[in-house]
Coordinates of C-alpha atoms and ligand atoms in Angstrom, one line a residue:
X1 CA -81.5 -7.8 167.2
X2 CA -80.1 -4.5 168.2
X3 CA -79.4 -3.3 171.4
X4 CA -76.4 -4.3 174.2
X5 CA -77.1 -6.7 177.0
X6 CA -76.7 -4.9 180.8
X7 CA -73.9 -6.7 182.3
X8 CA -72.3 -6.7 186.2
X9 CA -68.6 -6.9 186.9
X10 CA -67.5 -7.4 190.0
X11 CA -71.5 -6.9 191.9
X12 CA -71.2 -3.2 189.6
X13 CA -73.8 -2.9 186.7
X14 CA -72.7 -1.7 183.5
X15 CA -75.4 0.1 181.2
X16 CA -74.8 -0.1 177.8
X17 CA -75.9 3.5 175.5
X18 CA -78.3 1.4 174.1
X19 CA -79.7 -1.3 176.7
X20 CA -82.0 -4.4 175.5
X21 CA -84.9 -4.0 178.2
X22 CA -87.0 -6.5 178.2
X23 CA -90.5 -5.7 179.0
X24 CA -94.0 -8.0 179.8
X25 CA -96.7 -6.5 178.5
X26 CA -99.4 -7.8 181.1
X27 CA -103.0 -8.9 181.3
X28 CA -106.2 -6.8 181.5
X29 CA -105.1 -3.1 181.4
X30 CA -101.4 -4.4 180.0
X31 CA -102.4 -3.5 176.8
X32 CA -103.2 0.2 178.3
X33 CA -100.8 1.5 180.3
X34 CA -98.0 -0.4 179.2
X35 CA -97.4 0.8 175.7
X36 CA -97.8 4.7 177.8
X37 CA -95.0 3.5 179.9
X38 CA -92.9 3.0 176.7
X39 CA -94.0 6.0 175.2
X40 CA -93.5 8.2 178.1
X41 CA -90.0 6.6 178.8
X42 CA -88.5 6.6 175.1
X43 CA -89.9 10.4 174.8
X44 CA -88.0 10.9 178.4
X45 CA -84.9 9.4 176.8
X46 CA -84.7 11.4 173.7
X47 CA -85.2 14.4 176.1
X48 CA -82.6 13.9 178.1
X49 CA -79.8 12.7 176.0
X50 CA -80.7 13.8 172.0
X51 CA -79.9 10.4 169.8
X52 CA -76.8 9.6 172.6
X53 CA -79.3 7.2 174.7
X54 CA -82.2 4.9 173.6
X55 CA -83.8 1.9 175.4
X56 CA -84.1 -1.4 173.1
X57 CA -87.8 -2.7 174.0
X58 CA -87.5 -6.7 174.0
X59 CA -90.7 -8.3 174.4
X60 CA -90.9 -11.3 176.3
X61 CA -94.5 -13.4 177.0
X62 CA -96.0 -14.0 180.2
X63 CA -99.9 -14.5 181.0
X64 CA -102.3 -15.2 178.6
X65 CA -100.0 -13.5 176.3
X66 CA -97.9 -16.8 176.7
X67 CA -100.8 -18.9 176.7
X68 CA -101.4 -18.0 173.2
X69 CA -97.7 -18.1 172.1
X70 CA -96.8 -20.9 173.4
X71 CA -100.3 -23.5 174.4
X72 CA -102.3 -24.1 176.8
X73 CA -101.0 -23.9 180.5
X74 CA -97.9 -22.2 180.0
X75 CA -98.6 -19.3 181.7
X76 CA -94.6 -18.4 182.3
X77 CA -92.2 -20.0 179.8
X78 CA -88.4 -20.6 180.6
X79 CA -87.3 -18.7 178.2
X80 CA -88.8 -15.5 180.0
X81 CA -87.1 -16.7 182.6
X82 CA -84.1 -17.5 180.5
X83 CA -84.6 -13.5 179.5
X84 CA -84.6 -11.8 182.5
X85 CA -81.6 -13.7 183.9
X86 CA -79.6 -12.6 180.9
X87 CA -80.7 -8.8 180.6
X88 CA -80.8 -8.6 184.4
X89 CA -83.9 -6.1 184.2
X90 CA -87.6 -6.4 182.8
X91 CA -90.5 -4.2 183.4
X92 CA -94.2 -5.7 183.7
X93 CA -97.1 -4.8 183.4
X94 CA -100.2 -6.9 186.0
X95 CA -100.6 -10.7 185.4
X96 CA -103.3 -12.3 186.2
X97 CA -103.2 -15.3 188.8
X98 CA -104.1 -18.3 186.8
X99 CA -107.1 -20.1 189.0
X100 CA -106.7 -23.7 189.7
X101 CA -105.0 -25.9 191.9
X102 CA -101.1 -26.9 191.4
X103 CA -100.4 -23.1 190.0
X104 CA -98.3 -20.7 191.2
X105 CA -99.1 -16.9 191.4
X106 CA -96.4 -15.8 187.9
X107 CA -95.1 -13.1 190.2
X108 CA -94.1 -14.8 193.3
X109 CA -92.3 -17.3 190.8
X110 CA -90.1 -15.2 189.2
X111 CA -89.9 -13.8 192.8
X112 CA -88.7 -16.8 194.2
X113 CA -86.6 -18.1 190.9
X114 CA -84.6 -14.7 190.9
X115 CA -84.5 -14.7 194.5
X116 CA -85.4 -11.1 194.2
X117 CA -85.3 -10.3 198.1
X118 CA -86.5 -6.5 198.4
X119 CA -89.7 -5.0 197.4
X120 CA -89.0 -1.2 196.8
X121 CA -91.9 0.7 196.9
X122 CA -91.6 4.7 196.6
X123 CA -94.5 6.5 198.0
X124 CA -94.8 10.7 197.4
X125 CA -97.4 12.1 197.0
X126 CA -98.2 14.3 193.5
X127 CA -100.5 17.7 194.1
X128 CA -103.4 17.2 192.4
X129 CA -103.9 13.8 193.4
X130 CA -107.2 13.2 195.6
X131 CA -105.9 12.0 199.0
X132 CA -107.9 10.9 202.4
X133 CA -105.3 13.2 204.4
X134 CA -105.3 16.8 205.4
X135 CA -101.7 17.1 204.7
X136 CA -100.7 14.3 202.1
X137 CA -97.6 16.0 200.8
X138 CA -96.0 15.0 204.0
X139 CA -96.1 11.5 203.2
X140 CA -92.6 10.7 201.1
X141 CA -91.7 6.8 202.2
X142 CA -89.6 4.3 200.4
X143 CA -90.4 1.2 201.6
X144 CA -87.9 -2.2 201.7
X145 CA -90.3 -4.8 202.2
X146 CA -88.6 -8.3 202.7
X147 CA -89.7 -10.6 200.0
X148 CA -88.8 -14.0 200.5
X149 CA -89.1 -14.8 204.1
X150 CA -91.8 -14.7 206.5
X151 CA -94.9 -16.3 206.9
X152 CA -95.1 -15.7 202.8
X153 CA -92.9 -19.0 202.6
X154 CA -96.3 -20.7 202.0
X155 CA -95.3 -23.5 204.9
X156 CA -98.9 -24.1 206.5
X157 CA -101.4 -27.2 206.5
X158 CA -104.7 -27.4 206.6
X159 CA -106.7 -28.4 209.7
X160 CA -108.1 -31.7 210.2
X161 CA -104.7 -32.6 208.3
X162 CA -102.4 -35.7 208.8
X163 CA -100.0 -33.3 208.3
X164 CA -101.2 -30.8 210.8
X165 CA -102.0 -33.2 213.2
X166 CA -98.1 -34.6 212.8
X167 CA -97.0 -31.2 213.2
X168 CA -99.3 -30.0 216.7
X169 CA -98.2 -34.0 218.1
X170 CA -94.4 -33.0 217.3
X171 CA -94.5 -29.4 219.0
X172 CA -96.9 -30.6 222.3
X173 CA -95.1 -33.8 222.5
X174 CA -91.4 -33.1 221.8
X175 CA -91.5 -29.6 222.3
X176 CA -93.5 -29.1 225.2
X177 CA -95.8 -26.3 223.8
X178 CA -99.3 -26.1 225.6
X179 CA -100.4 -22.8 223.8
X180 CA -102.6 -24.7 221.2
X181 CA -106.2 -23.7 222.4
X182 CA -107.7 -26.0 219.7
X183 CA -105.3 -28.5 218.7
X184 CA -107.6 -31.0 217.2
X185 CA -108.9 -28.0 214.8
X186 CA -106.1 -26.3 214.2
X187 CA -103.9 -25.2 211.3
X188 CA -100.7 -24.7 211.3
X189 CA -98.2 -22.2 209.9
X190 CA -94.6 -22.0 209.8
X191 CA -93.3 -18.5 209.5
X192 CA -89.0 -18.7 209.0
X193 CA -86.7 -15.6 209.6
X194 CA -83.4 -15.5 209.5
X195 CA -80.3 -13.8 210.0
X196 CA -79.1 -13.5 206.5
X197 CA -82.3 -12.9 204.8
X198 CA -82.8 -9.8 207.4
X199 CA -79.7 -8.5 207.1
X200 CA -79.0 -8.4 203.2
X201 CA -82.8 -6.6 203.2
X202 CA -81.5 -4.2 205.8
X203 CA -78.5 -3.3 204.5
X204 CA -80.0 -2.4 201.1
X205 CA -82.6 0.0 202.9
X206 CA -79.6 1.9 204.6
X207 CA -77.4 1.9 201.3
X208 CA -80.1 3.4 199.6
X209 CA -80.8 6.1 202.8
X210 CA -77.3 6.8 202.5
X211 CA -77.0 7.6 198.9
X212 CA -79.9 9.5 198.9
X213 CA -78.7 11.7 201.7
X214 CA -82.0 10.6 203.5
X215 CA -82.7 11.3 207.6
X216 CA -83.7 7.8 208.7
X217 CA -84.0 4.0 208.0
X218 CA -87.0 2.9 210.2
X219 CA -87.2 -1.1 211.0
X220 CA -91.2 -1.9 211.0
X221 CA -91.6 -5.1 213.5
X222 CA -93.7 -7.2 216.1
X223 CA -90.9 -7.9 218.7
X224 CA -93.2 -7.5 221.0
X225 CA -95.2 -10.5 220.3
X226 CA -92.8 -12.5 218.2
X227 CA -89.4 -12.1 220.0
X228 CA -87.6 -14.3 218.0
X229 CA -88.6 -13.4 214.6
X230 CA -89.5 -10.1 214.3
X231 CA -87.4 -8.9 217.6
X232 CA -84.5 -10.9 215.8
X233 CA -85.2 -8.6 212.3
X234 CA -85.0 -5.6 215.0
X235 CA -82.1 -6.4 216.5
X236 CA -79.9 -7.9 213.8
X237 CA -81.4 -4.7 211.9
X238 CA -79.5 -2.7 214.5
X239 CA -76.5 -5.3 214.8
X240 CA -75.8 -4.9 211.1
X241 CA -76.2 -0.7 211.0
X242 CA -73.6 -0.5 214.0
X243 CA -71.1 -3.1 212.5
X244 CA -71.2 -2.4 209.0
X245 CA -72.1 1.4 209.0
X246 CA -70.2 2.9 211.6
X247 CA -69.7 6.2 212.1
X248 CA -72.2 7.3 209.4
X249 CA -75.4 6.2 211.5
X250 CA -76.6 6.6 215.0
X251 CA -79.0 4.0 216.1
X252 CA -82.2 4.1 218.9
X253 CA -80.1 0.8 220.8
X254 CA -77.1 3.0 220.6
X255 CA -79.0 5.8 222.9
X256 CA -80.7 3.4 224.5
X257 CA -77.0 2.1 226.0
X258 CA -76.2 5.5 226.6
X259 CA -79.0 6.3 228.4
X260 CA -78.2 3.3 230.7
X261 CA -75.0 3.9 231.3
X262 CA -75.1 7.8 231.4
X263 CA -78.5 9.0 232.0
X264 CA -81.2 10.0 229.8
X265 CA -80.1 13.8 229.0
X266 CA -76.8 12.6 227.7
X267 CA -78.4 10.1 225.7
X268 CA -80.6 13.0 224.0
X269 CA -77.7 15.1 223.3
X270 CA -75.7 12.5 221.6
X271 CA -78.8 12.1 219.5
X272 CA -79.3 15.4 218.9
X273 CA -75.3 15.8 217.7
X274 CA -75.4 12.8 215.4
X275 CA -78.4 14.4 213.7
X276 CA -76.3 18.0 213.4
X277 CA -73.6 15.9 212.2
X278 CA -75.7 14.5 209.2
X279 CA -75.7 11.0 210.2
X280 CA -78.3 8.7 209.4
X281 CA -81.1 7.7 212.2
X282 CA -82.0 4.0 212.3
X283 CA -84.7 3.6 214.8
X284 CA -87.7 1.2 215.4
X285 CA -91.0 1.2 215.3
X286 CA -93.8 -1.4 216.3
X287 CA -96.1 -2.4 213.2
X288 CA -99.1 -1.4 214.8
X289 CA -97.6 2.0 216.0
X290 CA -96.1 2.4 212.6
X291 CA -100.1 2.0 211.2
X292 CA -101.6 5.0 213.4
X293 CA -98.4 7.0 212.3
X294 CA -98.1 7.0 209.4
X295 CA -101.6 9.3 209.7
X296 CA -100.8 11.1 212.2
X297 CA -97.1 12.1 211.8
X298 CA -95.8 10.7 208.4
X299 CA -93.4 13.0 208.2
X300 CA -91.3 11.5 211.1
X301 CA -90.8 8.5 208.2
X302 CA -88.5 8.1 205.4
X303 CA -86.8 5.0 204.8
X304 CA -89.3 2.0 205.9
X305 CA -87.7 -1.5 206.3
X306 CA -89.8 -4.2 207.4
X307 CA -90.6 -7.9 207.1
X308 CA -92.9 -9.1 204.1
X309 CA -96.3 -9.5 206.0
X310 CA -96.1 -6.1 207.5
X311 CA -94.7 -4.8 204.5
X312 CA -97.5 -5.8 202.4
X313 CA -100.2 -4.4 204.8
X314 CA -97.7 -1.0 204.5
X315 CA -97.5 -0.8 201.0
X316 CA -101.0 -0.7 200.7
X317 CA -102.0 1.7 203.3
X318 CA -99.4 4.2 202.0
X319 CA -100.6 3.9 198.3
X320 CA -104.1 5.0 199.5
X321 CA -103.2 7.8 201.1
X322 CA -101.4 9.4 198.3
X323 CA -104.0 8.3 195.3
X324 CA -104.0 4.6 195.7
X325 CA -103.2 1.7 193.4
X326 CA -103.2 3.3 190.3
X327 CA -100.3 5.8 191.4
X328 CA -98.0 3.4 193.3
X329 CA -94.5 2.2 191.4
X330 CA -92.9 -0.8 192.6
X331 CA -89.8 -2.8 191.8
X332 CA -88.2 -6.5 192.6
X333 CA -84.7 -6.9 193.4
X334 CA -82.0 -8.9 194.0
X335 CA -78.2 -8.2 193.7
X336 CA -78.0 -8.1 190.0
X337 CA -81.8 -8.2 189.1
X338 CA -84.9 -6.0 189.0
X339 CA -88.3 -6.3 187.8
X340 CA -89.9 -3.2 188.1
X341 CA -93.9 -3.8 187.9
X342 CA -97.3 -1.6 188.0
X343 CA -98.3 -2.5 191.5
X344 CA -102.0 -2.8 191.0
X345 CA -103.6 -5.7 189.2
X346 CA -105.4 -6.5 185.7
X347 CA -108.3 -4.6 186.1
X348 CA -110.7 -6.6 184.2
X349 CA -113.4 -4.7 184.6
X350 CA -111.4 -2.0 182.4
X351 CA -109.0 -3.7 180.3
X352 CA -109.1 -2.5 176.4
X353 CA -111.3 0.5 177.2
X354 CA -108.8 2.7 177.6
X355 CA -109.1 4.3 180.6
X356 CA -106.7 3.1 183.0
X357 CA -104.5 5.1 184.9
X358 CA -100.3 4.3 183.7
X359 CA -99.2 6.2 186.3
X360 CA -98.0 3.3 188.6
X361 CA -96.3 1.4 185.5
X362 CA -94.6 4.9 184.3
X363 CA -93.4 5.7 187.3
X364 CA -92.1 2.1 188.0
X365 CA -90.6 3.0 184.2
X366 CA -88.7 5.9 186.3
X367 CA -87.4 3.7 188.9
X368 CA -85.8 1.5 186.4
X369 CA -84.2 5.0 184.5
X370 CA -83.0 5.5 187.8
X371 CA -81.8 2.0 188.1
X372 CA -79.6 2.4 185.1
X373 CA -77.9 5.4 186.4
X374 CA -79.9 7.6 183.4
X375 CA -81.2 10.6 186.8
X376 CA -82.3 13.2 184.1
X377 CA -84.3 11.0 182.1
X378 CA -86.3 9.7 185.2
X379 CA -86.2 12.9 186.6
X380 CA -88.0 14.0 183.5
X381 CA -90.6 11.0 183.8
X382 CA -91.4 12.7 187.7
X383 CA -91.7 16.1 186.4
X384 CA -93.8 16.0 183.9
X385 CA -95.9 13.2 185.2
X386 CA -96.4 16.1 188.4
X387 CA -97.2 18.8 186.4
X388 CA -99.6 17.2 184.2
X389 CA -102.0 16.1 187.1
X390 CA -101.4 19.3 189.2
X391 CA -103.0 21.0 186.0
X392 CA -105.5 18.9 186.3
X393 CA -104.9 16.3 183.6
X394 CA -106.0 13.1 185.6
X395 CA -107.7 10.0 184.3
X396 CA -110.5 8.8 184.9
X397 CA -110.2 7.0 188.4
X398 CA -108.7 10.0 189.7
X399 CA -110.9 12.5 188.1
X400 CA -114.2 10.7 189.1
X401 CA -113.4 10.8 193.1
X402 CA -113.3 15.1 192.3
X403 CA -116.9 14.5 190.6
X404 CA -115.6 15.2 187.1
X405 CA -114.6 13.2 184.0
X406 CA -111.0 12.5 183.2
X407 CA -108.7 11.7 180.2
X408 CA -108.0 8.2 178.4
X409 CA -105.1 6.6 178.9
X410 CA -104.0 7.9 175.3
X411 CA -105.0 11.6 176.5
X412 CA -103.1 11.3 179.6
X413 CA -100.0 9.9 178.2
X414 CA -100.1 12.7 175.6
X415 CA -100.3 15.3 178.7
X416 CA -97.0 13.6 180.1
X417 CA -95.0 13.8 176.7
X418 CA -96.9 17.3 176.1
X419 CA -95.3 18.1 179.7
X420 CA -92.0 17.1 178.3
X421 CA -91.7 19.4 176.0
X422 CA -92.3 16.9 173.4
Ligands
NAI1 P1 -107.1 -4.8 190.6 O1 -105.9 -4.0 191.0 O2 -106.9 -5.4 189.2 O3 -108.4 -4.0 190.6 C1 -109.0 -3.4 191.8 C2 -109.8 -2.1 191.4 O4 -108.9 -1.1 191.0 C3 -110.7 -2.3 190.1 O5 -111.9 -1.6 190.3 C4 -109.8 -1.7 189.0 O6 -110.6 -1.2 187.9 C5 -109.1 -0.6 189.7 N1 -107.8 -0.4 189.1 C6 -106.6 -1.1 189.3 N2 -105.6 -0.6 188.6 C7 -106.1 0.5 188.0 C8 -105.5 1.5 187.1 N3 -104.2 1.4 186.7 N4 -106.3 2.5 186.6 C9 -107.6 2.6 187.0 N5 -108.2 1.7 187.8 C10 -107.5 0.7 188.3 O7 -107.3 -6.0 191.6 P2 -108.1 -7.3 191.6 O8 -109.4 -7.1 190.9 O9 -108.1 -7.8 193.0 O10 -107.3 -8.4 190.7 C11 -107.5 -8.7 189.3 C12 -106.4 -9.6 188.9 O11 -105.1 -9.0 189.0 C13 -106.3 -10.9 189.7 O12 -106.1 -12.0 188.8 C14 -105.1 -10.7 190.6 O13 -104.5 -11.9 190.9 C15 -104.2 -9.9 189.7 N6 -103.3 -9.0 190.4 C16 -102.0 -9.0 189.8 C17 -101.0 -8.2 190.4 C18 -99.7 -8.1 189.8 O14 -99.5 -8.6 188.7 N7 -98.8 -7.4 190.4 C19 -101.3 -7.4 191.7 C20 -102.7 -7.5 192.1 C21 -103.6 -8.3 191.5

């Protein structure tokens, strides 16, 4: 097979001229928009770097697509898994959660088998796009939503439950906890966060702020409420920022201190200088808060990062203000992995017909050129991508929301590449 594996040295990747990058095809619309992603990517490539650069598409099989391959039930074969430890990247296109009892969801496994810890999710806006807001341009967010934590860890029992009922006994009897209005009815959930799992999240949101030459890292919480788990995210959030980052970021608890000890104009001005200084803001916001501003002032927001409940509820408010699903790139990581993934789902009621919108898999495409250190070829993806929908070259779920018919996928992927110069 040709191609070069990506490899890390010392926690540093090292991308090969002609990387093996594996890639899932998906279910339902897979078979649309991720052959556009390749397309739009390898034309992007040859762009940007003549015959220097080219990506080595390695299929692996997930989905239905593995059902077939390899029989019935195996819906995620190890070695797919096997794959994506050994390239460390993979791109995929929706999966379909297999109904039935006993099975996991295919993404939240190879979430929790890679450990991949952050969900990235860029949200810009693209002129052209239809958008609920007056002013949707001001909405440019990268969100670092927490991925293995949270009340997501699936620990809960059912009501009427042994279980449950072993749990409630435990906490009124042992624990002293009165709050349970119906305990003989209830169900119980466990939601875990910790320390470590905060931190490594939170330090990856303000690496990437920091590279990027971004104004703020904003943590998204529920302190209020629940002190110890999201007020601990929040304040080891702002623990880590001060210990690890220094002089490079002022934080909200650091003029909060200020203003204690030295009144609340000096606390302002020392603000105000660490912003003229070009250091990075972390600050906090409560989740609910965060919701109403976001449409009211979503320019005050750059950097999001935030716990994996909130984080999902985030990710999909910001993707419908700027064109929804369809336009909406997404990526898991860990350390030394990333999956980088349309973030809608299979679209049944369009797959095959060739009219679902690539954008969010093509633009996952340029997270992972980005990912590989290859700027001009994912700036290239961006570019032309914008320009083809601000002249108007939209499919057809875009299109139809402006009253007017729109491109196939094929059409729309040949806009990109036409874009390109290609
Ligand atoms: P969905 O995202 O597949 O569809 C919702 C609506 O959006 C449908 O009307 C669909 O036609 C439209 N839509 C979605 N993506 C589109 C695109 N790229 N272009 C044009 N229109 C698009 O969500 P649904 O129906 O809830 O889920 C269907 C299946 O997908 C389920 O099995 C679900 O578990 C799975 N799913 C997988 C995800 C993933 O792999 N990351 C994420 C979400 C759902």
């Amino acid at each position: 097979m040709t191609g070069t594996s990506i490899q890390y040295h010392n926690g540093q990747i090292h991308v090969p001229n002609d990387p093996v990058i594996p890639f899932i095809e998906g279910d339902g619309i897979g078979v649309d928009v991720t052959p556009a992603m390749q397309k739009v990517l390898d034309g992007a490539v040859t762009r940007a770097y003549g015959g220097l650069r080219k990506l080595h598409w390695r299929e692996l099989y997930a989905g239905q697509k593995a059902v077939v391959e390899f029989g019935e039930g195996v819906y995620l074969p190890a070695s797919t898994l096997e794959a994506i430890r050994h390239y460390h990247v993979a791109i995929k296109g929706p999966l379909e959660t297999p109904v039935g009892g006993g099975i996991r969801s295919l993404n939240v496994t190879l979430r929790q088998d890679l450990d991949l810890y952050v969900c990235l999710r860029p949200v810009r806006y693209f002129p052209g796009t239809p958008s609920p807001l007056k002013e949707p341009e001001k909405v440019d967010m990268v969100i670092f939503r927490e991925n293995a934590e949270d009340i997501y860890a699936g620990i809960e029992w059912a009501a009427g439950t042994p279980e449950a009922a072993k749990v409630i006994a435990f906490l009124q009897q042992e624990m002293g906890v009165k709050q349970i209005r119906f305990p003989a009815s209830s169900a119980i959930g466990i939601k875990p966060v910790s320390q470590e799992g905060s931190a490594r999240l939170i330090r990856r949101a303000i690496q990437y702020a920091l590279q990027h030459r971004l104004p703020s890292v904003t943590l998204v919480h529920k302190g209020n409420i629940m002190k110890y788990t999201e007020g601990g995210f929040r304040d080891w959030g702002y623990a880590l920022a001060e210990s690890e980052f220094g002089e490079r970021i002022f934080t909200w608890r650091q003029r909060a201190a200020l203003r204690k000890e030295k009144g609340r104009e000096a606390a302002i001005a020392a603000e105000r200088e660490a912003l003229a200084a070009g250091k990075l803001l972390v600050k906090d916001v409560i989740a609910d808060n965060f919701l109403q501003q976001i449409l009211l002032r979503p320019e005050d927001y750059s950097v999001v990062a935030t716990l994996n409940l909130n984080g999902d509820y985030i990710s999909d408010a910001l993707a419908a203000e700027v064109g929804g699903i369809g336009m909406a790139p997404g990526a898991n990581l860990s350390d030394t992995h990333a999956i980088f993934e349309a973030t809608h789902g299979t679209a049944p009621d369009i797959a095959g017909l060739g009219k679902a919108n690539p954008s969010s898999l093509i633009l996952s495409g340029a997270m992972l050129l980005e990912h590989l250190g290859w700027q001009e070829a994912a700036d290239l993806v961006i570019q032309s991508l914008a320009a083809a929908i601000a002249a108007g070259q939209v499919t057809e779920d875009l299109a139809s929301l402006q009253g007017r018919s729109g491109l196939s996928t094929a059409e729309f992927t040949a806009a990109i590449l036409q874009q390109m110069g290609g």
